[in-house]
Structures are given as C-alpha cells and as structure tokens.
Coordinates of N, CA and C in Angstrom, one line a residue:
M1 N 19.2 -98.0 -111.1 CA 19.7 -97.6 -112.7 C 21.0 -97.3 -113.0
A2 N 22.0 -97.5 -113.9 CA 23.3 -97.2 -113.9 C 23.2 -96.0 -114.5
P3 N 24.7 -95.4 -113.9 CA 25.2 -94.2 -114.4 C 25.1 -94.0 -116.1
G4 N 24.5 -93.2 -117.0 CA 24.2 -93.0 -118.4 C 22.8 -93.7 -118.8
D5 N 22.0 -94.1 -117.9 CA 20.9 -94.7 -118.2 C 19.9 -93.1 -118.7
D6 N 18.6 -93.1 -118.9 CA 17.8 -92.2 -119.4 C 17.7 -91.1 -117.9
A7 N 17.5 -92.0 -116.9 CA 17.1 -91.1 -115.4 C 18.5 -90.2 -115.0
D8 N 19.2 -90.5 -115.8 CA 20.4 -89.4 -115.4 C 20.8 -88.3 -116.4
A9 N 20.1 -88.5 -117.4 CA 20.1 -87.5 -118.6 C 20.0 -86.4 -118.2
D10 N 20.8 -85.5 -118.9 CA 19.9 -83.7 -118.5 C 19.1 -83.4 -119.8
P11 N 18.1 -83.1 -119.3 CA 17.1 -82.8 -120.1 C 17.8 -81.5 -121.4
A12 N 18.6 -80.9 -120.6 CA 18.9 -79.5 -121.6 C 19.9 -80.0 -122.3
D13 N 20.9 -80.9 -121.8 CA 21.8 -81.5 -122.9 C 21.2 -82.2 -124.0
D14 N 20.4 -82.9 -123.7 CA 19.4 -83.5 -124.5 C 18.7 -82.6 -125.6
A15 N 18.3 -81.6 -125.1 CA 17.9 -80.5 -125.9 C 19.1 -79.7 -127.0
A16 N 20.2 -79.5 -126.4 CA 21.2 -79.0 -126.9 C 21.6 -79.9 -128.2
L17 N 21.9 -81.2 -127.8 CA 22.6 -81.9 -128.8 C 21.0 -82.2 -130.1
D18 N 20.0 -82.2 -129.7 CA 18.9 -82.3 -130.6 C 19.4 -80.8 -132.0
A19 N 19.4 -80.1 -131.1 CA 19.5 -78.7 -131.7 C 20.8 -78.9 -132.8
L20 N 21.9 -79.1 -132.3 CA 23.0 -79.5 -133.1 C 22.8 -80.2 -134.3
L21 N 21.8 -81.2 -134.1 CA 21.7 -82.6 -135.1 C 20.6 -81.9 -136.1
D22 N 19.9 -80.8 -135.9 CA 19.0 -80.3 -136.6 C 19.7 -79.2 -137.3
A23 N 20.9 -78.2 -136.9 CA 21.8 -77.5 -137.5 C 22.7 -78.4 -138.3
Y24 N 23.3 -79.4 -138.2 CA 23.9 -80.2 -139.0 C 23.2 -80.6 -140.6
A25 N 21.9 -80.2 -140.5 CA 21.5 -80.6 -142.2 C 22.2 -79.6 -143.0
L26 N 22.1 -78.5 -142.4 CA 23.1 -77.4 -143.4 C 24.5 -78.3 -143.8
K27 N 25.1 -79.1 -143.7 CA 26.0 -80.1 -143.9 C 25.4 -80.6 -145.5
D28 N 24.2 -80.8 -145.8 CA 23.4 -81.5 -146.7 C 22.8 -80.5 -147.5
E29 N 22.3 -79.3 -146.7 CA 21.5 -78.3 -147.7 C 22.4 -77.8 -149.0
R30 N 22.0 -78.1 -150.3 CA 22.8 -77.7 -151.5 C 22.4 -76.4 -151.9
R31 N 23.5 -75.5 -152.2 CA 23.1 -73.9 -152.2 C 22.5 -73.9 -153.7
T32 N 21.0 -73.1 -153.5 CA 20.2 -73.4 -154.7 C 20.6 -72.7 -156.1
G33 N 21.5 -71.7 -155.5 CA 22.0 -71.1 -157.0 C 22.8 -71.6 -157.8
W34 N 23.3 -72.4 -157.1 CA 24.2 -73.6 -158.2 C 23.6 -74.5 -158.7
Q35 N 22.6 -75.2 -158.1 CA 21.9 -76.0 -158.4 C 21.3 -75.4 -159.8
L36 N 20.5 -74.6 -159.9 CA 19.6 -73.9 -161.0 C 20.4 -73.8 -162.0
R37 N 21.8 -73.6 -161.5 CA 22.7 -73.5 -163.2 C 23.1 -74.6 -163.4
G38 N 23.2 -75.8 -162.6 CA 23.0 -77.1 -163.4 C 24.7 -77.4 -162.9
I39 N 25.1 -77.0 -161.6 CA 26.5 -77.2 -161.2 C 26.8 -78.3 -160.8
D40 N 27.7 -79.6 -161.2 CA 27.9 -80.6 -160.9 C 28.5 -81.0 -159.2
E41 N 27.4 -81.4 -158.6 CA 27.9 -81.7 -157.1 C 28.1 -80.3 -156.4
P42 N 27.4 -79.3 -156.6 CA 27.3 -78.4 -155.9 C 27.7 -78.0 -154.6
E43 N 28.3 -77.1 -153.9 CA 28.7 -77.1 -152.4 C 27.6 -76.7 -151.7
S44 N 27.6 -77.3 -150.2 CA 26.6 -77.0 -149.5 C 26.7 -75.8 -148.7
V45 N 25.0 -75.3 -148.3 CA 25.5 -74.4 -147.3 C 26.5 -74.0 -146.3
A46 N 26.6 -74.9 -145.5 CA 27.8 -75.1 -144.6 C 29.2 -75.1 -145.1
A47 N 29.6 -75.6 -146.4 CA 30.5 -75.4 -147.1 C 30.8 -73.8 -147.5
H48 N 29.8 -73.1 -147.9 CA 29.8 -71.8 -148.2 C 30.1 -71.0 -146.9
S49 N 29.3 -71.3 -145.8 CA 29.7 -70.5 -144.3 C 31.2 -70.7 -144.0
W50 N 31.7 -72.1 -144.3 CA 33.5 -72.2 -144.2 C 33.6 -71.1 -145.1
G51 N 33.7 -71.2 -146.2 CA 34.0 -70.0 -147.2 C 34.2 -68.9 -146.2
V52 N 33.1 -68.5 -146.1 CA 33.2 -66.9 -145.7 C 33.9 -66.7 -144.3
A53 N 34.0 -67.5 -143.5 CA 34.7 -67.4 -142.3 C 36.3 -67.2 -142.4
Y54 N 36.5 -68.3 -143.8 CA 37.9 -68.2 -143.8 C 38.4 -66.9 -144.5
L55 N 37.8 -66.4 -145.2 CA 37.7 -65.1 -145.9 C 37.8 -63.8 -144.6
V56 N 37.2 -63.9 -143.8 CA 37.0 -63.2 -142.8 C 38.6 -63.4 -142.0
L57 N 39.1 -64.2 -141.7 CA 40.3 -64.6 -141.1 C 41.3 -64.5 -141.7
T58 N 41.4 -64.1 -143.1 CA 42.5 -64.3 -143.9 C 42.8 -63.2 -144.8
L59 N 41.5 -62.4 -144.8 CA 41.3 -61.0 -145.7 C 40.6 -59.6 -144.6
G60 N 40.3 -60.0 -143.8 CA 39.8 -59.5 -142.9 C 40.4 -57.9 -142.7
D61 N 41.5 -57.8 -142.2 CA 42.6 -57.1 -142.1 C 42.4 -55.6 -143.2
R62 N 41.9 -56.1 -144.6 CA 41.9 -55.3 -145.7 C 41.0 -54.4 -145.7
F63 N 39.9 -54.6 -144.8 CA 38.8 -53.7 -144.7 C 39.1 -52.9 -143.8
R64 N 40.3 -52.7 -142.8 CA 40.2 -52.0 -141.8 C 40.1 -50.5 -142.0
E65 N 40.6 -50.3 -143.0 CA 40.3 -48.8 -143.2 C 38.9 -48.3 -143.6
D66 N 38.0 -49.2 -144.4 CA 36.5 -49.1 -144.6 C 35.9 -49.3 -143.2
L67 N 36.2 -50.2 -142.2 CA 35.9 -50.5 -141.2 C 36.6 -50.5 -139.9
P68 N 36.8 -48.9 -139.8 CA 37.9 -48.9 -138.4 C 37.4 -49.7 -137.2
G69 N 37.8 -50.1 -136.2 CA 37.7 -50.9 -135.3 C 36.9 -52.2 -134.9
V70 N 36.6 -52.9 -136.4 CA 36.3 -54.2 -136.8 C 37.2 -55.2 -135.8
D71 N 36.1 -56.3 -135.0 CA 36.9 -57.4 -134.4 C 36.7 -58.1 -135.2
R72 N 37.6 -58.6 -135.7 CA 37.6 -60.2 -136.5 C 37.4 -61.3 -135.9
D73 N 37.6 -61.6 -134.9 CA 37.3 -62.3 -133.9 C 35.5 -62.7 -134.1
R74 N 34.8 -61.6 -133.6 CA 33.8 -61.6 -133.2 C 33.1 -61.5 -134.5
A75 N 33.4 -60.9 -135.8 CA 32.9 -61.4 -137.0 C 33.0 -62.8 -137.8
L76 N 34.3 -63.5 -136.7 CA 34.5 -65.1 -137.1 C 32.9 -65.8 -136.5
R77 N 32.7 -65.4 -135.4 CA 31.4 -66.0 -134.6 C 29.8 -65.5 -135.6
L78 N 29.9 -64.4 -136.2 CA 28.8 -64.0 -137.1 C 29.0 -64.7 -138.4
A79 N 30.3 -65.1 -138.8 CA 30.4 -65.7 -140.0 C 29.8 -67.5 -140.0
V80 N 30.2 -67.7 -139.0 CA 30.1 -69.2 -138.5 C 28.5 -69.5 -138.8
V81 N 27.6 -68.4 -138.0 CA 26.3 -68.6 -138.1 C 25.2 -68.2 -139.0
H82 N 26.0 -67.3 -139.8 CA 25.1 -66.2 -140.5 C 23.9 -67.4 -141.5
D83 N 24.4 -68.5 -141.5 CA 23.4 -69.0 -142.7 C 23.1 -70.3 -141.9
V84 N 22.8 -70.4 -140.7 CA 22.5 -71.4 -140.3 C 20.9 -71.6 -140.1
A85 N 20.1 -70.7 -140.3 CA 18.5 -71.0 -140.0 C 18.5 -71.5 -141.4
E86 N 18.8 -71.7 -142.3 CA 18.6 -72.2 -143.6 C 18.7 -73.8 -143.6
A87 N 19.4 -74.2 -142.4 CA 19.3 -75.9 -141.8 C 17.7 -76.1 -141.8
E88 N 16.7 -75.4 -141.4 CA 15.5 -75.5 -141.5 C 14.5 -75.2 -142.6
T89 N 15.1 -73.5 -143.0 CA 14.2 -73.3 -144.2 C 14.7 -73.4 -145.1
G90 N 15.7 -74.2 -145.6 CA 16.4 -74.0 -147.2 C 16.9 -72.8 -147.4
D91 N 17.6 -72.9 -148.7 CA 18.4 -71.9 -149.2 C 17.7 -71.5 -150.3
V92 N 17.3 -70.1 -150.3 CA 16.4 -69.2 -151.4 C 17.4 -68.4 -152.3
A93 N 17.7 -68.6 -153.6 CA 18.6 -68.2 -154.2 C 18.1 -66.7 -154.5
T94 N 19.3 -65.5 -154.4 CA 19.1 -64.7 -155.0 C 19.3 -64.2 -156.6
R95 N 18.1 -64.0 -157.1 CA 18.5 -63.6 -158.5 C 18.7 -62.4 -159.0
A96 N 19.2 -62.1 -160.1 CA 19.7 -60.5 -160.7 C 18.8 -59.8 -161.0
A97 N 17.4 -60.7 -161.2 CA 16.1 -59.5 -161.4 C 15.6 -59.1 -160.3
D98 N 15.8 -59.7 -158.7 CA 15.3 -59.1 -157.6 C 16.6 -58.0 -157.3
V99 N 17.6 -58.2 -157.4 CA 18.8 -57.1 -157.3 C 18.4 -55.8 -158.1
A100 N 18.1 -56.0 -159.0 CA 18.1 -54.8 -160.2 C 16.8 -54.1 -159.7
T101 N 15.7 -54.9 -159.3 CA 14.3 -54.2 -158.8 C 15.1 -53.6 -157.6
R102 N 15.7 -54.1 -156.5 CA 15.7 -53.5 -155.5 C 16.7 -52.1 -156.0
A103 N 17.8 -52.2 -156.8 CA 18.4 -50.7 -157.2 C 17.9 -49.8 -157.5
A104 N 16.6 -50.4 -158.6 CA 15.7 -49.8 -159.2 C 15.2 -48.4 -158.2
D105 N 14.5 -49.4 -157.2 CA 13.3 -48.7 -156.4 C 13.3 -49.6 -154.9
D106 N 14.0 -48.8 -154.2 CA 14.3 -49.3 -152.7 C 13.0 -49.5 -151.8
D107 N 12.0 -48.9 -152.2 CA 10.5 -49.1 -151.5 C 10.1 -50.3 -152.4
A108 N 10.4 -50.9 -153.2 CA 10.0 -51.7 -154.1 C 8.8 -52.9 -153.0
A109 N 7.2 -52.7 -153.3 CA 6.7 -53.6 -151.9 C 6.9 -55.0 -152.1
G110 N 6.7 -55.3 -153.4 CA 6.9 -57.0 -153.6 C 8.0 -57.6 -152.9
D111 N 9.3 -56.6 -153.0 CA 10.5 -57.4 -152.5 C 10.4 -56.8 -151.0
A112 N 10.1 -56.1 -150.6 CA 10.0 -55.8 -149.2 C 9.3 -57.0 -148.7
V113 N 8.4 -57.2 -149.1 CA 7.1 -58.2 -148.5 C 8.2 -60.0 -148.8
D114 N 8.8 -60.0 -149.6 CA 9.6 -61.3 -149.9 C 10.6 -61.2 -148.9
R115 N 11.0 -60.3 -148.6 CA 12.5 -60.1 -147.8 C 11.8 -60.4 -146.3
E116 N 10.7 -59.4 -146.0 CA 10.3 -59.5 -144.7 C 9.5 -61.0 -144.3
A117 N 9.1 -61.6 -145.2 CA 8.8 -63.3 -144.8 C 10.0 -63.7 -144.9
K118 N 11.1 -63.7 -145.5 CA 11.8 -64.7 -145.5 C 12.9 -64.3 -144.4
V119 N 13.4 -63.2 -143.9 CA 13.5 -62.9 -142.6 C 12.7 -63.7 -141.3
A120 N 11.3 -63.2 -141.2 CA 10.7 -64.0 -140.3 C 10.6 -65.3 -140.4
A121 N 10.9 -66.1 -141.5 CA 11.0 -67.7 -141.1 C 12.3 -68.1 -140.7
E122 N 13.3 -67.3 -141.2 CA 14.5 -67.7 -140.5 C 14.7 -67.5 -139.0
R123 N 14.1 -66.1 -138.6 CA 14.1 -66.1 -137.1 C 13.2 -67.0 -136.5
E124 N 11.9 -67.6 -137.1 CA 11.6 -68.5 -136.4 C 12.5 -69.9 -136.5
A125 N 12.9 -70.1 -137.4 CA 13.9 -71.2 -137.4 C 15.2 -71.0 -136.4
M126 N 15.6 -69.7 -136.4 CA 16.7 -69.5 -135.5 C 15.9 -70.0 -133.8
R127 N 14.8 -69.6 -133.4 CA 14.2 -69.8 -132.3 C 14.4 -71.6 -131.7
D128 N 14.2 -72.1 -132.9 CA 14.4 -73.7 -132.5 C 15.9 -74.2 -132.5
L129 N 16.4 -73.3 -133.4 CA 17.8 -74.3 -133.9 C 19.0 -73.5 -132.6
A130 N 18.7 -72.4 -132.3 CA 19.6 -71.8 -131.0 C 19.0 -71.8 -130.1
G131 N 17.9 -72.3 -129.7 CA 16.8 -71.8 -128.3 C 17.7 -72.6 -127.2
P132 N 17.9 -73.9 -127.5 CA 18.7 -74.8 -126.3 C 20.2 -74.1 -126.2
L133 N 20.7 -73.3 -126.9 CA 22.4 -73.2 -126.8 C 22.5 -72.0 -126.4
P134 N 23.9 -71.8 -126.4 CA 24.2 -70.5 -125.5 C 23.6 -69.0 -126.4
E135 N 23.2 -68.4 -125.6 CA 22.7 -67.1 -125.7 C 23.7 -66.5 -127.2
R136 N 24.9 -66.6 -127.1 CA 26.1 -66.0 -128.2 C 25.4 -66.6 -129.7
V137 N 24.7 -67.7 -129.6 CA 24.4 -68.3 -131.0 C 23.5 -67.3 -131.9
R138 N 22.3 -67.3 -130.9 CA 21.2 -66.2 -131.4 C 21.6 -65.0 -131.7
D139 N 22.7 -64.4 -130.7 CA 23.0 -62.9 -130.5 C 23.9 -62.9 -132.1
A140 N 24.4 -63.4 -132.4 CA 25.8 -63.5 -133.4 C 24.4 -63.4 -134.7
W141 N 23.5 -64.4 -134.6 CA 23.1 -64.3 -135.8 C 22.1 -62.8 -136.1
E142 N 21.6 -62.5 -134.9 CA 20.7 -61.4 -135.1 C 21.9 -60.2 -135.5
A143 N 22.9 -60.2 -134.7 CA 24.2 -59.1 -135.3 C 24.4 -59.0 -136.6
Y144 N 24.4 -60.2 -137.5 CA 24.5 -60.5 -138.9 C 23.7 -59.6 -139.7
E145 N 22.3 -60.2 -139.4 CA 20.8 -59.8 -139.8 C 20.5 -58.3 -139.7
A146 N 21.2 -57.7 -138.5 CA 20.9 -56.1 -138.7 C 21.7 -55.1 -139.5
R147 N 23.1 -55.8 -139.6 CA 24.2 -55.0 -140.5 C 24.4 -53.9 -140.0
N148 N 24.2 -53.7 -138.8 CA 24.7 -52.1 -138.5 C 26.1 -52.2 -137.8
S149 N 26.6 -53.5 -137.5 CA 28.0 -53.4 -137.0 C 29.2 -53.3 -138.1
P150 N 30.3 -53.0 -137.7 CA 31.4 -53.0 -139.0 C 31.6 -54.6 -138.8
E151 N 31.3 -55.8 -138.3 CA 31.7 -56.9 -137.9 C 30.7 -57.5 -139.2
A152 N 29.0 -57.2 -139.1 CA 28.2 -57.9 -139.7 C 28.7 -57.3 -141.3
V153 N 29.0 -55.9 -141.3 CA 29.2 -55.7 -143.3 C 30.0 -56.6 -143.2
L154 N 31.5 -56.6 -142.6 CA 32.7 -57.3 -143.1 C 32.2 -58.8 -143.3
V155 N 31.1 -59.4 -142.9 CA 30.6 -61.0 -143.0 C 30.1 -61.0 -144.4
K156 N 29.2 -59.5 -144.7 CA 28.4 -59.5 -145.9 C 29.0 -59.7 -147.0
E157 N 30.3 -58.6 -147.0 CA 31.0 -58.3 -147.9 C 31.7 -59.8 -148.2
C158 N 32.1 -60.6 -147.4 CA 32.7 -61.9 -147.5 C 32.0 -62.9 -148.2
D159 N 30.7 -62.8 -147.4 CA 29.6 -63.4 -148.1 C 29.5 -63.5 -149.6
L160 N 29.4 -62.2 -150.2 CA 29.5 -62.1 -151.6 C 30.7 -62.1 -152.2
L161 N 31.8 -62.6 -151.7 CA 32.9 -62.6 -152.2 C 33.6 -63.8 -152.8
D162 N 32.7 -64.9 -151.4 CA 32.9 -66.0 -151.6 C 32.1 -66.7 -152.6
T163 N 30.9 -66.7 -153.0 CA 30.1 -66.5 -154.1 C 30.7 -66.4 -155.1
C164 N 31.4 -65.3 -155.4 CA 32.3 -64.8 -156.6 C 33.3 -66.0 -156.7
L165 N 34.5 -66.1 -156.0 CA 35.4 -67.1 -155.8 C 35.2 -68.6 -156.0
Q166 N 33.7 -68.9 -155.8 CA 33.1 -70.3 -156.1 C 32.9 -70.2 -157.4
A167 N 32.4 -68.9 -158.4 CA 31.8 -69.3 -159.4 C 33.4 -69.0 -160.2
L168 N 34.1 -68.9 -159.7 CA 35.6 -68.8 -160.4 C 36.0 -70.1 -160.6
R169 N 35.8 -70.8 -159.2 CA 36.3 -72.2 -159.0 C 35.3 -73.0 -160.3
Y170 N 34.3 -73.0 -160.4 CA 33.3 -73.7 -161.1 C 33.8 -73.5 -162.4
E171 N 34.1 -71.9 -162.8 CA 34.2 -71.9 -164.4 C 35.7 -72.7 -164.8
R172 N 36.7 -72.8 -164.0 CA 37.7 -72.8 -164.4 C 37.5 -74.7 -164.4
G173 N 36.5 -75.4 -163.6 CA 36.4 -76.6 -163.6 C 35.5 -77.1 -164.4
D174 N 34.9 -76.1 -165.2 CA 33.8 -76.7 -166.2 C 32.8 -77.4 -165.6
R175 N 32.3 -76.9 -164.4 CA 31.4 -77.7 -163.8 C 30.0 -77.6 -163.6
Y176 N 29.5 -77.0 -164.9 CA 28.2 -76.7 -165.3 C 27.7 -76.8 -166.5
D177 N 26.7 -77.4 -166.7 CA 25.8 -77.6 -167.6 C 24.2 -77.3 -167.9
P178 N 24.0 -76.3 -168.9 CA 22.8 -75.6 -168.8 C 21.5 -76.7 -169.2
E179 N 21.9 -77.8 -169.5 CA 20.8 -78.9 -169.9 C 20.5 -79.5 -168.2
R180 N 21.5 -79.3 -167.4 CA 21.1 -80.1 -166.3 C 20.7 -79.1 -165.0
G181 N 20.8 -77.8 -165.4 CA 19.9 -77.0 -164.6 C 18.3 -76.8 -165.1
D182 N 18.2 -75.5 -164.4 CA 16.9 -74.5 -164.9 C 17.3 -73.9 -165.9
P183 N 16.2 -74.2 -167.0 CA 16.3 -73.4 -168.4 C 16.5 -71.9 -168.1
D184 N 15.2 -71.6 -167.2 CA 15.4 -70.1 -166.8 C 16.5 -69.3 -166.4
A185 N 17.1 -70.1 -165.7 CA 18.3 -69.6 -165.2 C 19.5 -68.9 -166.2
F186 N 19.1 -69.3 -166.9 CA 20.4 -68.7 -168.4 C 19.7 -68.0 -169.1
R187 N 18.6 -67.6 -169.1 CA 17.8 -66.7 -169.8 C 18.2 -65.4 -170.2
E188 N 18.7 -64.7 -169.0 CA 19.3 -63.1 -169.0 C 20.8 -63.2 -169.0
Y189 N 21.7 -64.2 -168.5 CA 22.9 -64.2 -168.4 C 23.7 -65.8 -168.7
D190 N 24.6 -65.4 -169.6 CA 25.3 -66.9 -169.7 C 26.2 -67.0 -168.8
D191 N 27.0 -68.3 -168.7 CA 27.8 -69.0 -168.0 C 27.4 -68.6 -166.6
L192 N 28.3 -68.0 -165.6 CA 28.0 -67.8 -164.3 C 28.0 -66.3 -163.9
D193 N 27.7 -65.6 -164.9 CA 27.8 -64.3 -164.9 C 26.9 -63.5 -163.8
E194 N 25.7 -64.1 -163.9 CA 24.5 -64.0 -162.9 C 25.6 -63.6 -161.3
F195 N 26.1 -64.6 -161.1 CA 26.5 -64.7 -159.8 C 27.3 -63.2 -159.4
F196 N 27.8 -62.9 -160.5 CA 28.9 -61.2 -160.4 C 27.5 -60.2 -160.6
A197 N 26.4 -60.1 -161.3 CA 25.8 -59.4 -161.5 C 25.1 -59.0 -159.7
T198 N 24.7 -60.3 -159.1 CA 23.9 -60.1 -158.0 C 24.7 -59.8 -156.6
S199 N 26.0 -59.7 -156.9 CA 26.9 -59.6 -155.9 C 27.1 -58.0 -155.9
E200 N 27.7 -57.6 -157.3 CA 28.2 -55.9 -157.2 C 27.5 -54.9 -156.5
P201 N 26.2 -55.1 -156.9 CA 25.5 -53.7 -156.3 C 25.4 -54.1 -154.9
R202 N 25.5 -54.8 -154.6 CA 25.6 -55.0 -152.5 C 26.6 -55.0 -152.0
L203 N 28.2 -54.6 -152.5 CA 29.2 -54.4 -151.6 C 28.8 -52.9 -151.4
R204 N 29.7 -53.0 -149.7 CA 29.5 -51.3 -149.3 C 30.8 -50.7 -149.0
T205 N 31.9 -51.6 -149.6 CA 33.2 -51.0 -148.9 C 34.2 -51.3 -150.4
D206 N 35.2 -50.1 -150.2 CA 36.3 -50.3 -151.2 C 37.2 -51.4 -151.3
A207 N 37.4 -52.0 -150.4 CA 38.2 -53.3 -150.4 C 37.5 -54.5 -151.0
G208 N 36.3 -54.3 -150.9 CA 35.3 -55.4 -151.2 C 35.1 -55.3 -152.3
E209 N 35.0 -53.9 -153.3 CA 34.8 -53.7 -154.6 C 36.2 -54.2 -155.3
E210 N 37.5 -53.8 -154.6 CA 38.5 -54.0 -155.2 C 39.0 -55.4 -155.5
L211 N 38.5 -56.3 -154.2 CA 38.7 -57.7 -154.4 C 37.8 -58.1 -155.7
F212 N 36.6 -58.1 -155.3 CA 35.6 -58.1 -156.4 C 35.9 -58.1 -157.8
A213 N 36.6 -56.7 -158.0 CA 37.1 -56.4 -159.3 C 38.2 -57.6 -160.0
S214 N 39.1 -58.1 -158.9 CA 40.5 -58.6 -159.3 C 39.8 -60.1 -159.5
I215 N 38.7 -60.8 -158.6 CA 38.1 -61.9 -158.8 C 37.2 -62.1 -160.5
R216 N 36.4 -61.1 -160.7 CA 35.7 -61.0 -162.0 C 37.0 -60.9 -162.8
E217 N 37.8 -60.3 -162.7 CA 38.7 -60.7 -164.0 C 39.2 -61.9 -164.5
R218 N 39.9 -62.6 -163.1 CA 39.8 -63.8 -163.6 C 38.6 -65.0 -164.1
Y219 N 37.5 -64.3 -163.3 CA 36.7 -65.0 -164.2 C 36.4 -65.0 -165.1
R220 N 36.3 -63.8 -165.5 CA 36.4 -63.4 -167.3 C 37.3 -64.0 -168.3
A221 N 38.5 -64.3 -167.5 CA 39.7 -64.9 -168.2 C 39.3 -66.2 -168.5
A222 N 38.8 -66.9 -167.5 CA 38.8 -68.3 -167.6 C 37.2 -68.7 -168.6
R223 N 36.3 -67.7 -168.3 CA 35.2 -67.9 -169.0 C 35.8 -67.7 -170.8
D224 N 36.1 -67.0 -171.0 CA 36.7 -66.8 -172.5 C 37.7 -67.6 -173.2
R225 N 38.5 -68.4 -172.4 CA 39.6 -69.1 -172.3 C 39.1 -70.0 -174.0

C-alpha cells in the first residue's frame, strides 16, 4: 500500500483534525445577542474571539496597574479559546434582566442553576473539542472559566469591551432593524443600549471602566445623531 494510504495514517492525527474541523463551526456560529436585535449579517463567535484577542494585544498594557504581573502572551491563549465550546453548544445570549438579577441577589437560585448548566455543557463540549489536542488548549479554557488569574480577568474585561465596540460599529452603520429581530429583545431597551447595560456591572478593573465609559460616550453620540 502506497504511503499516504489509510494504513499509514496516524489515528491521533485523524482525531486532532476532526476536532479542529468541529471547532471551525465557530466561524459560522452567529452571535445570538445580535440576531435578537435584528443586526444585518451579525458577526460570528469566532470573529468576536478575534476581537477579544486583538484587544488583549493592543490594550493589555493599560490593565497592568489593576492586574500587576499579567502575562499578555498567556492572556492571548485564553482569549483564543475562551468561547470555543460554543462551536458545539451554540451561543447563549446574556440578557440585561439576568445581569440585574445577579446584581440584586448573588445567590439567586435560578441564575445559579442556569450558569451551572451552561458551564457543564461547555465543559462536556471541551472534552470533545480539545480531547485529541495538546493539553494547553483545555488548560487555557479552564483557566479562563476559573477567573482567578490576572490573565483570565483581562480576557473577560476585553470580552465585555469587544461587545461594546461592536455595538458602536453596528450603531454607526445603522445595521439593525427591530422588525428583523425578536420583538421581546426591544422591550426594555431601545437601540443597542442593552449591550452596555449587560457589560457595565461585570467590569472589574478601573482601566476597563474607563475604556467602557469612552466607548459608551461614542455610542450615545452615534445613537442620538
């Protein structure tokens, strides 16, 4: 049998390629929050992950006072994989009402159950997606989920800021239509205000709050023009 035939294939390599192909579904997984708002051709989860990684690279130094000792290169690894489980589970939108509930009652039972179920589903997905791959892939995802390292905090700050920057871009481009989305999505918040309402309470650093305020100011100027 000639080299390259199935008899010479490395099963481990086959499994790794299969896992990579499964993860590539992230390129086609649209961000649910934008779809609910009727965004025209919304970004994919993979595009969002690139945005988060780019913010870590470009703005990471601004967080050093809040997060001393942060390793930007390690944070980049976390940023790349932080949403990869959604290639299997899909994207679940964070709604303003859920954030308000958490802010009012950190022990809200319903929210805790939903959060635990989401994390459990994503952890199961990572067993499939990262199983045949180097351990650093799963380790980076677990580190992000734990949120107990400066790198994980930095990535989460950039995750929230990326959403706000994307909302600003969509507002400037008049990219959404209430009739194209879910009518319930516009019940409590007009325009794209909800994305700022969900992000602000979850920021944990002074640098993140300052950047958030600047983005929101630009968003409001675009919204009210």
